[in-house]
Coordinates of C-alpha atoms and ligand atoms in Angstrom, one line a residue:
X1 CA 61.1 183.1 190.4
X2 CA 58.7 186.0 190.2
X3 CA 57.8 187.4 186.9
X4 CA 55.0 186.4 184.2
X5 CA 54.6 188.2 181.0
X6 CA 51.3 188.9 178.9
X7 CA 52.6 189.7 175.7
X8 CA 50.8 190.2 171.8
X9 CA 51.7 188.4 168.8
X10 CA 50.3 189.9 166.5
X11 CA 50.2 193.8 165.2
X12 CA 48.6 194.8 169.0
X13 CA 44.8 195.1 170.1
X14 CA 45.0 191.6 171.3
X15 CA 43.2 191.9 174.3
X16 CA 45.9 192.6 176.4
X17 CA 44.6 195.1 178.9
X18 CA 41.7 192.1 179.5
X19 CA 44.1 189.6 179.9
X20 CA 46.5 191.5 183.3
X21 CA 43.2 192.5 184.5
X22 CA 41.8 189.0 184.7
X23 CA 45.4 187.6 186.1
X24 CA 46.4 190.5 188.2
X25 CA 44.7 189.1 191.7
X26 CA 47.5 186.3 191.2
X27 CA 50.3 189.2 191.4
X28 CA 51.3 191.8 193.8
X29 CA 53.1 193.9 191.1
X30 CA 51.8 194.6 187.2
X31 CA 54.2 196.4 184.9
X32 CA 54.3 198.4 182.0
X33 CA 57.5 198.3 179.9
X34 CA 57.8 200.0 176.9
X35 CA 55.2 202.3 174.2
X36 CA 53.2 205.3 175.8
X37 CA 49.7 206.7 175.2
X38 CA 49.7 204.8 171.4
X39 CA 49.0 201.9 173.7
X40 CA 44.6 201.9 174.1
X41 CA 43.9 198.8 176.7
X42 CA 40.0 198.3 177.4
X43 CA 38.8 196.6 180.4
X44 CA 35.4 195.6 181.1
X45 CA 34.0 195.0 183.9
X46 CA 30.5 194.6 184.2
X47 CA 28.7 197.4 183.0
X48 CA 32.1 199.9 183.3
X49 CA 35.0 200.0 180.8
X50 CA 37.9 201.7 181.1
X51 CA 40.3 203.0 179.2
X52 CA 44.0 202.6 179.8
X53 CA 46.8 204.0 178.3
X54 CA 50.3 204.5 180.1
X55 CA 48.2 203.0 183.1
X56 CA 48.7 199.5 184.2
X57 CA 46.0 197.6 183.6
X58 CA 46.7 196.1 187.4
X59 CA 45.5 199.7 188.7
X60 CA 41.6 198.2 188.7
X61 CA 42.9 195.3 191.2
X62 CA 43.5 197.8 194.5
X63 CA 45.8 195.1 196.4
X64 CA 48.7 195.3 193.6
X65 CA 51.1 197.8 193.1
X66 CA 51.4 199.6 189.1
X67 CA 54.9 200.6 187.9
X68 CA 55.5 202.2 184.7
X69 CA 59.2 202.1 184.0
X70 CA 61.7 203.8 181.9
X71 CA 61.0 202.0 178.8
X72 CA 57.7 203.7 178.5
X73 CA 57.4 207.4 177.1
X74 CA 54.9 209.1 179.0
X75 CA 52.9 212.5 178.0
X76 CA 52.0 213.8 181.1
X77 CA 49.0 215.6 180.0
X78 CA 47.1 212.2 179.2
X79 CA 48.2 210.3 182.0
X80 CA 47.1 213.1 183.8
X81 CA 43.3 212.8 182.0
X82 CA 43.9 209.3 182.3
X83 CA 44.0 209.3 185.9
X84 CA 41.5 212.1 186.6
X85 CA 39.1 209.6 184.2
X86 CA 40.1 206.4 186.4
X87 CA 39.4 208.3 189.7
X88 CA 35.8 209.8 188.3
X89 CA 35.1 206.0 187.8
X90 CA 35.6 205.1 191.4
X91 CA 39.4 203.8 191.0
X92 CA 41.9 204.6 193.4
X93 CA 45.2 205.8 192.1
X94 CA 47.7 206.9 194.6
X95 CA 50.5 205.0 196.4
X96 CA 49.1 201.9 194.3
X97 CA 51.0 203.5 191.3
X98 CA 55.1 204.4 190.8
X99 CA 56.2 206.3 187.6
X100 CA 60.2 206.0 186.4
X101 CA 62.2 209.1 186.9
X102 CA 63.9 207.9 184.2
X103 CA 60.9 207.2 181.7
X104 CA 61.4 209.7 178.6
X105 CA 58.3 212.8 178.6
X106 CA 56.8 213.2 175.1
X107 CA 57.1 217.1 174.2
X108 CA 54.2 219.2 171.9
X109 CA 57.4 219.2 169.2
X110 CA 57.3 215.8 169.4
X111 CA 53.7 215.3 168.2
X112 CA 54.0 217.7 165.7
X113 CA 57.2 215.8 164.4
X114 CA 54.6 212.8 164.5
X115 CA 52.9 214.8 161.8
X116 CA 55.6 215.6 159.5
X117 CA 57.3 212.4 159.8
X118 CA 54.8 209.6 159.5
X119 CA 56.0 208.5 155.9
X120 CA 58.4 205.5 155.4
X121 CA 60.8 205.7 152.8
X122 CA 58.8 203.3 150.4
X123 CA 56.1 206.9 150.4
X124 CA 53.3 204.4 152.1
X125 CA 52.3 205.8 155.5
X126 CA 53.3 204.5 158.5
X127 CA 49.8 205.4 159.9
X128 CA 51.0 205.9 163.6
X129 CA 49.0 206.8 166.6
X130 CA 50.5 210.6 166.2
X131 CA 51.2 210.9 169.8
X132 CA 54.8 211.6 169.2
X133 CA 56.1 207.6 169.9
X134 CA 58.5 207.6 167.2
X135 CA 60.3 211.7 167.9
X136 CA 60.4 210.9 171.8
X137 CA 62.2 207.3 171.4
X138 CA 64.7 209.2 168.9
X139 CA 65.4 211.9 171.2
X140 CA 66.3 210.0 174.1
X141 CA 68.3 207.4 171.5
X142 CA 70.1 210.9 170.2
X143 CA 70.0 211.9 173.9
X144 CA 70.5 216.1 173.7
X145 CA 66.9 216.5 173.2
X146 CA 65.7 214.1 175.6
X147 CA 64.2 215.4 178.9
X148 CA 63.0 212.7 181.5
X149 CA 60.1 212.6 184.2
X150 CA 62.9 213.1 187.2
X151 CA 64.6 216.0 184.8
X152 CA 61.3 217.8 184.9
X153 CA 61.5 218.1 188.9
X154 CA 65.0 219.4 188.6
X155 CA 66.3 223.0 188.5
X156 CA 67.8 222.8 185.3
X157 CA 64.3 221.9 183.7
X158 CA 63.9 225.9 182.2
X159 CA 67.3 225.8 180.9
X160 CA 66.5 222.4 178.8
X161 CA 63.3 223.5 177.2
X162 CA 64.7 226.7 176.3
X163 CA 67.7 224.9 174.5
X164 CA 65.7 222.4 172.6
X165 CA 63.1 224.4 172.1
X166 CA 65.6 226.8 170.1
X167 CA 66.9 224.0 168.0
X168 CA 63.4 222.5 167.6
X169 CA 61.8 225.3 166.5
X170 CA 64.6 225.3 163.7
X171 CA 64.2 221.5 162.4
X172 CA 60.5 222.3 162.7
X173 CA 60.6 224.8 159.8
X174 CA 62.8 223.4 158.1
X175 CA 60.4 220.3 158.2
X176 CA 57.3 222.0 157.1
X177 CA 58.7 225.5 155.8
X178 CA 56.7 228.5 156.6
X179 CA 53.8 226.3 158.5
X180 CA 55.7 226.2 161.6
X181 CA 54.0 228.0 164.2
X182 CA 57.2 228.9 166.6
X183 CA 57.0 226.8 169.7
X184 CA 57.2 229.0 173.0
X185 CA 60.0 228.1 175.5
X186 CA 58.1 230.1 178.8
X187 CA 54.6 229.1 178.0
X188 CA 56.0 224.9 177.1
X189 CA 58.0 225.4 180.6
X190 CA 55.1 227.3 182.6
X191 CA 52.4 224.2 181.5
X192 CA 55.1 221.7 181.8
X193 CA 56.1 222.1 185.2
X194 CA 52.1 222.5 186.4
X195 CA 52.4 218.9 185.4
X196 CA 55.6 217.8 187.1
X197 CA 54.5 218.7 190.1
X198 CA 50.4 217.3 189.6
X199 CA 52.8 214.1 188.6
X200 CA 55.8 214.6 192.1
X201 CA 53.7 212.2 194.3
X202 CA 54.2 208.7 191.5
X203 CA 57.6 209.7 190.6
X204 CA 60.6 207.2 191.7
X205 CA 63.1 204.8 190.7
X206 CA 61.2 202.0 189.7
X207 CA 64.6 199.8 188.8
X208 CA 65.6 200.0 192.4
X209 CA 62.1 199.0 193.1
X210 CA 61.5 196.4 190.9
X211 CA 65.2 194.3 191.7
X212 CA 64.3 194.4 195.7
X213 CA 60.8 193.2 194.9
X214 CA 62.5 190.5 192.5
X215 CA 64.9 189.7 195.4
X216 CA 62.1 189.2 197.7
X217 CA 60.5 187.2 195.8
X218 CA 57.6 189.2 194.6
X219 CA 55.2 187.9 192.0
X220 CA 55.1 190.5 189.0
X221 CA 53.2 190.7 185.8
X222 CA 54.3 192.2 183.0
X223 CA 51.9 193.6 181.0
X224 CA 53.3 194.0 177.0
X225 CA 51.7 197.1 174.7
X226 CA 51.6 196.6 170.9
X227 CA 52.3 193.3 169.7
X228 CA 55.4 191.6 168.8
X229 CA 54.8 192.5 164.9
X230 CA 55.1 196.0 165.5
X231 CA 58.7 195.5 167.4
X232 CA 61.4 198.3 165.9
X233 CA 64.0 195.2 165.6
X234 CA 62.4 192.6 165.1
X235 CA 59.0 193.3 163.4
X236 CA 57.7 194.5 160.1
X237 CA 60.2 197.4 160.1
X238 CA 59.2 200.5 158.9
X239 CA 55.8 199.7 160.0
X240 CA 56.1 199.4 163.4
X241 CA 56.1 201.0 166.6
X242 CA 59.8 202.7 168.2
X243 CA 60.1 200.0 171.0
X244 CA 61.0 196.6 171.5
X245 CA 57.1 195.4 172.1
X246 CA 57.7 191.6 171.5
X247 CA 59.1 189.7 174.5
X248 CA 62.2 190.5 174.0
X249 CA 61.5 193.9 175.4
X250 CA 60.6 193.2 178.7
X251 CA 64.4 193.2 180.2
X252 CA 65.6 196.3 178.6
X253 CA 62.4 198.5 179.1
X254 CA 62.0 197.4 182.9
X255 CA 65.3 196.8 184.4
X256 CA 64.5 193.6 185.6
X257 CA 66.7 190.7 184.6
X258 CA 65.4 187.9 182.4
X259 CA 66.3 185.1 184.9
X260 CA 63.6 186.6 186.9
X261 CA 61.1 185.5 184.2
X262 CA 59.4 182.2 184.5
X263 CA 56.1 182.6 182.1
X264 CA 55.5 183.8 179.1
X265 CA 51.8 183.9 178.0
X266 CA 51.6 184.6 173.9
X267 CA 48.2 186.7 173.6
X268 CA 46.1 186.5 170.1
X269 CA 43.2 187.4 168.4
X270 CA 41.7 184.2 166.9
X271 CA 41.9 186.5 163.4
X272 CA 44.2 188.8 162.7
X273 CA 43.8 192.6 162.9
X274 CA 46.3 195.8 161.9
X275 CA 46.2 199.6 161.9
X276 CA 47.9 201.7 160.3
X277 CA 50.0 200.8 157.0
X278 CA 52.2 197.9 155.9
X279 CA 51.9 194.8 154.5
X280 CA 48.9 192.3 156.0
X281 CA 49.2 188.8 154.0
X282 CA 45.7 187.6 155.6
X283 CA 44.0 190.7 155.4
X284 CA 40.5 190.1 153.9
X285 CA 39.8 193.4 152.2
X286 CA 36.3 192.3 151.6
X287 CA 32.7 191.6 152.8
X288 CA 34.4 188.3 155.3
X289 CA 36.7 191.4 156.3
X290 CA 33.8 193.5 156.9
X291 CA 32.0 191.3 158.9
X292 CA 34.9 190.3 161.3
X293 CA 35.4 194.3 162.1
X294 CA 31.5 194.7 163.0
X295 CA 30.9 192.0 164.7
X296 CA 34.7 192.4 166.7
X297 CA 34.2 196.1 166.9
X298 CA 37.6 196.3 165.5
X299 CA 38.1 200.7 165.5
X300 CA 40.8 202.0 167.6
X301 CA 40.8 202.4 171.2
X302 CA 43.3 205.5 171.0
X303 CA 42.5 206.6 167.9
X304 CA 38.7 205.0 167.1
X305 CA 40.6 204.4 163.1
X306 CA 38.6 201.2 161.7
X307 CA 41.2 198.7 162.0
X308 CA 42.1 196.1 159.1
X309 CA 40.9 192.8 159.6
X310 CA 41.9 189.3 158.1
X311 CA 42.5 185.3 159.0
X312 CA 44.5 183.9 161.3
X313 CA 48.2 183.9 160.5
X314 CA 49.9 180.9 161.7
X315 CA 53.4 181.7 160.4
X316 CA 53.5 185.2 161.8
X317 CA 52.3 183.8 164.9
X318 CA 54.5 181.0 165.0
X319 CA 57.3 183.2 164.5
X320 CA 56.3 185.4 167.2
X321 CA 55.9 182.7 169.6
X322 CA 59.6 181.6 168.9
X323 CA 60.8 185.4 169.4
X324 CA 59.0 186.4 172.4
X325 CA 59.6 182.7 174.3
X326 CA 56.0 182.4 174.6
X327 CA 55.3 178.8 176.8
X328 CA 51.2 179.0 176.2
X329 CA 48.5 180.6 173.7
X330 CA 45.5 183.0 174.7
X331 CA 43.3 183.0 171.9
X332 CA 40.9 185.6 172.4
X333 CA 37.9 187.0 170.3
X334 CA 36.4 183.0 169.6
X335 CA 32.9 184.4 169.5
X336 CA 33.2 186.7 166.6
X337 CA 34.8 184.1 164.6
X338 CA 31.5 182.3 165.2
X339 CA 29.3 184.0 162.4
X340 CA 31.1 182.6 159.9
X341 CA 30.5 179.5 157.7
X342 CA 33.7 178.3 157.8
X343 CA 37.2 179.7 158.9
X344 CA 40.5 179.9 156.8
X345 CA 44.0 180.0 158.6
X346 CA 46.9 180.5 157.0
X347 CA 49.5 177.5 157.5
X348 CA 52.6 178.8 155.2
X349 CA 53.5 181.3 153.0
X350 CA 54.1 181.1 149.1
X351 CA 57.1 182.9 148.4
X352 CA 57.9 183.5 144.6
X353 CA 56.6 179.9 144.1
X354 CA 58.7 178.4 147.0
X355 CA 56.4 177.3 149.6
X356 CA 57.7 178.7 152.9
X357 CA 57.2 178.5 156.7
X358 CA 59.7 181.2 157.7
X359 CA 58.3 184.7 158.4
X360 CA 60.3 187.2 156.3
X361 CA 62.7 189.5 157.3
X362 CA 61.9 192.4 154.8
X363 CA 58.6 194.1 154.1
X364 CA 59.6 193.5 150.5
X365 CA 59.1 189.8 150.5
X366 CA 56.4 189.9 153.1
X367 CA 54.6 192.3 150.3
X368 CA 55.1 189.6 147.7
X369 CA 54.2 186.7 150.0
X370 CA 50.4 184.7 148.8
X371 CA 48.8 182.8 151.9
X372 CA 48.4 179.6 151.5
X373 CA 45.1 178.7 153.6
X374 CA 43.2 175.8 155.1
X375 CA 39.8 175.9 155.5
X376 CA 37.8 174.6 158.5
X377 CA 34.4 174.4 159.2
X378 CA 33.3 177.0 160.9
X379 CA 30.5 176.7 163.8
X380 CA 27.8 178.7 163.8
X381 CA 26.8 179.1 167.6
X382 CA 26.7 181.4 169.8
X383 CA 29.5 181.3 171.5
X384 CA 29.5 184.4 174.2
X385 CA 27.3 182.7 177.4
X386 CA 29.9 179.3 177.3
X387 CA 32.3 178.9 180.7
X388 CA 33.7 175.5 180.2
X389 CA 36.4 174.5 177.6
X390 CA 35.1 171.5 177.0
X391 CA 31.0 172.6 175.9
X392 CA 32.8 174.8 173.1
X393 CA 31.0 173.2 169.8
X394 CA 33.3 170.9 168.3
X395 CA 34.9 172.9 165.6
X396 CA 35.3 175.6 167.8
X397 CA 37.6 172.8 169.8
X398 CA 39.1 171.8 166.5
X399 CA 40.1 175.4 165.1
X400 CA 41.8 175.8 168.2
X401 CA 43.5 172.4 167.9
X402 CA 44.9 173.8 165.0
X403 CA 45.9 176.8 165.9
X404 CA 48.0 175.4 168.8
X405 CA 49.4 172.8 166.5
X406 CA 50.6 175.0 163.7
X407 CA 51.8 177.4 166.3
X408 CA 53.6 174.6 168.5
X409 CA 52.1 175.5 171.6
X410 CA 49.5 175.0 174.4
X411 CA 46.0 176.9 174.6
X412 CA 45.9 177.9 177.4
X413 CA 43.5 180.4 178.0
X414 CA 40.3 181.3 175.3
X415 CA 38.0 184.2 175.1
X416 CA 34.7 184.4 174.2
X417 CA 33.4 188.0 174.9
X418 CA 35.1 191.3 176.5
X419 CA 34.1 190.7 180.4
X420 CA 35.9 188.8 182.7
X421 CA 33.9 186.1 183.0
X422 CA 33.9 185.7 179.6
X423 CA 37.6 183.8 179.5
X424 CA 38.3 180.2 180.6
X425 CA 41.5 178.3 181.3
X426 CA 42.5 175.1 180.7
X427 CA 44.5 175.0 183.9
X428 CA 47.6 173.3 182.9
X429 CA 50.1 175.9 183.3
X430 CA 50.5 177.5 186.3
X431 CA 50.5 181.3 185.3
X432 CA 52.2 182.8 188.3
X433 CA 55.7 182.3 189.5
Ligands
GDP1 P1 44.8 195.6 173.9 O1 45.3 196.8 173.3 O2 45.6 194.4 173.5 O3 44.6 195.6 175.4 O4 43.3 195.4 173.2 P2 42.2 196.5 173.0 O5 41.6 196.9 174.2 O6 42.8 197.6 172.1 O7 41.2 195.8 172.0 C1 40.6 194.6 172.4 C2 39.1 194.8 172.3 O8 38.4 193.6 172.3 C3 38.5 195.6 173.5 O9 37.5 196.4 173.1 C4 38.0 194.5 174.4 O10 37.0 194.9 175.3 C5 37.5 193.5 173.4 N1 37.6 192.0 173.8 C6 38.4 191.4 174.6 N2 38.3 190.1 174.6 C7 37.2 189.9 173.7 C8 36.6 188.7 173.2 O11 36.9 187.5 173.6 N3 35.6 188.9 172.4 C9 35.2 190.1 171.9 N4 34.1 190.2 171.1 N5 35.8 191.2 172.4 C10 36.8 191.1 173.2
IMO2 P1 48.0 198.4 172.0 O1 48.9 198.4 173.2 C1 47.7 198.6 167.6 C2 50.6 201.0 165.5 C3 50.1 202.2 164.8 C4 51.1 202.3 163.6 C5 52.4 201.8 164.3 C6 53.3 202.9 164.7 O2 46.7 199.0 172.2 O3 48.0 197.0 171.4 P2 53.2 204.6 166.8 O4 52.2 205.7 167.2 O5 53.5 203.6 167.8 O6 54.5 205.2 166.3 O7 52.6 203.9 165.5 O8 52.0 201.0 165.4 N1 50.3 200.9 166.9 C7 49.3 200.1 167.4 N2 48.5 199.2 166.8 N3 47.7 198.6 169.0 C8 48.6 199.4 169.6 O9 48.8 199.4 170.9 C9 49.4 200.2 168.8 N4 50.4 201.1 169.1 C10 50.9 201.5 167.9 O10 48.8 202.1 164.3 O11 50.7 201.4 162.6
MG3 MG1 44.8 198.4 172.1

């Protein structure tokens, strides 16, 4: 059985894009299932880093083959950029790389509903990525103002944009009143298409692909954006992202069938990190705070926003474990923790003075929720040139004990820096299928 899944448990920016980069020599196919350019996956390698955002991160590895299926939204402006930047760095993007005909295009009227839309109904910000996620996952949901990658190669394609850009231009003034500046059917369709066909050569049907690959017993590696927190079913609803971007995503957004699936590898920081609004019951809005985003370099990779930083959460990660049938742990991010005298991690939840382990299901309660922490000695060591598991200082070795205990699983893999050879394995479970 074929496919192994990287997949974040936290609110995304787990070190993902690292993660399929290091693993994809192991795999002859890395996919991308669901999210679009709000995804920002660095990889480093030596003295290059890139930049990914609809792009598999497999694209650096020029053996494997990249599909990006139709549970990604893709704005073909930045994956063109995206791909213009790859090839300026010396990376090959060609037959290596298949795009869904049926992925969903995000739209200019889509970003600009991103504006005017990015407000839950509690009046807190959602603080999305503004690159029209949310409007483009609702349109193809509503489906008469969806247009897909394959409808923009069709003859029809004029014909749609002039319809919804009639009705859109409506909703948009009704949406911000006299602000609107009218969208323009010929000029949208005239740019658009100048895409389509830049974008012709990677367009196909990547389910077709996918199930013969799966059939012939292909080794795929499915590479999650966000993190399960931010899932639209299952996270910390409204603030979250408009896919399913825990594990239990990877099904619907690929076409592949879970009994292909044999590994699930549960990526997380070693702290916690979030950005954008809603509740964070960790988050250390303080110097300790502070110091974790400078030293992490926790801003943004799509949007550079300074993103909020706290202790390790082992109830939301525990849950997340559970919901995206994670097997082992990747704790990434070990060395920033190092600076620090000691390290808290939060081991349950105090719930209107019941102590709980359950994460809950409404932002309400999670809002109300006080952490209830334990403290561990922290280790004080540079941490950054270590290869080896076992020469981590010992209460590096003991937070991570911890952490696996209070999650229930393995560590399998920890990171200690943002280059590949900065990540070691403990070798137990075999990641490929
Ligand atoms: P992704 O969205 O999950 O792929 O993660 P991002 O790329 O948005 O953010 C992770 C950041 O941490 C990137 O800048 C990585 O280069 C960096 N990084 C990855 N692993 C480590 C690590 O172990 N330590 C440190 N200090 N940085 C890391
Ligand atoms: P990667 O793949 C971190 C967050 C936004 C916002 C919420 C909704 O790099 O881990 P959206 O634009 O998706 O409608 O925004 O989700 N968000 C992310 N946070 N990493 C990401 O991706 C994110 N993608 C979206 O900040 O709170
Ligand atoms: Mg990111």
């Amino acid at each position: 059985m074929p496919g192994t899944c990287v997949i974040g448990l936290q609110w995304g920016d787990e070190a993902k894009g690292k993660l399929v980069d290091l693993l994809t020599s192991r795999f002859e196919i890395v996919v991308r299932y669901q999210g679009g350019a709000n995804a920002g996956h660095t990889v480093v390698v030596g003295d290059k880093t890139y930049k990914l955002h609809h792009v598999p991160s497999g694209i650096l590895t020029p053996t494997v083959m990249n599909v990006v299926t139709p549970g990604v939204v893709i704005n073909p402006p930045t994956i063109l950029k995206e791909i213009e930047s790859l090839t300026s760095q010396g990376v090959a993007v060609g037959k290596n790389m298949l795009l869904s005909d049926r992925a969903h295009v995000v739209f200019p009227w889509h970003i600009e509903e991103d504006k005017l839309l990015n407000v839950a109904p509690a009046g807190e910000s959602i603080g999305t990525t503004l690159r029209g996620i949310g409007p483009c996952y609702r349109d193809k949901v509503g489906r008469a103002h969806a247009i897909r990658l394959g409808d923009m190669l069709r003859p029809d394609f004029k014909s749609r944009i002039e319809h919804i850009v009639l009705a859109k231009n409506r909703l948009l003034t009704g949406l911000s009143g006299a602000d609107h500046v009218a969208l323009d059917a010929g000029a949208i369709f005239a740019e658009y298409s100048g895409y389509a066909e830049k974008l012709r050569p990677f367009v196909g049907d990547t389910t077709a692909y996918l199930l013969d690959a799966a059939e012939a017993g292909k080794r795929m590696l499915f590479e999650g954006a966000q993190g399960s927190l931010l899932d639209i079913d299952h996270g910390t609803f409204p603030y979250v992202t408009s896919s399913n971007s825990s594990g239990v995503g990877v099904s619907g957004g690929s076409g592949v069938p879970g009994k292909w699936i044999q590994k699930v590898l549960g990526v997380c920081k070693a702290y916690s990190t979030r950005v954008g609004g809603g509740p964070f019951p960790t988050e250390q809005d303080n110097p300790t705070g502070e110091k974790i985003r400078q030293i992490g370099r926790e801003y943004g990779t799509t949007t550079g926003r300074p993103r909020r930083c706290g202790w390790f959460d082992a109830v939301a990660v525990r849950y997340t474990t559970r919901l995206s049938g994670v097997d082992c742990l990747a704790v990434m991010m070990m060395d920033v923790l190092s600076h620090l005298p000691e390290v808290q991690i939060c081991t349950a939840y105090d719930l209107d003075g019941q102590r709980t382990t359950r994460f809950p299901s409404h932002v309400d309660d999670l809002r109300r929720v006080q952490p209830i922490y334990e403290t561990l000695p922290g280790w004080n060591i540079d941490v950054t040139g270590i290869r080896e598991l076992a020469a981590m200082p010992e209460n590096a070795r003991r937070y991570l004990n911890r952490v696996s205990e209070l999650v229930g699983k393995p560590v399998e893999v920890v990171s200690v820096g943002p280059d590949r050879a900065q990540t070691m394995f403990a070798g137990k479970v075999g990641l490929v299928g």
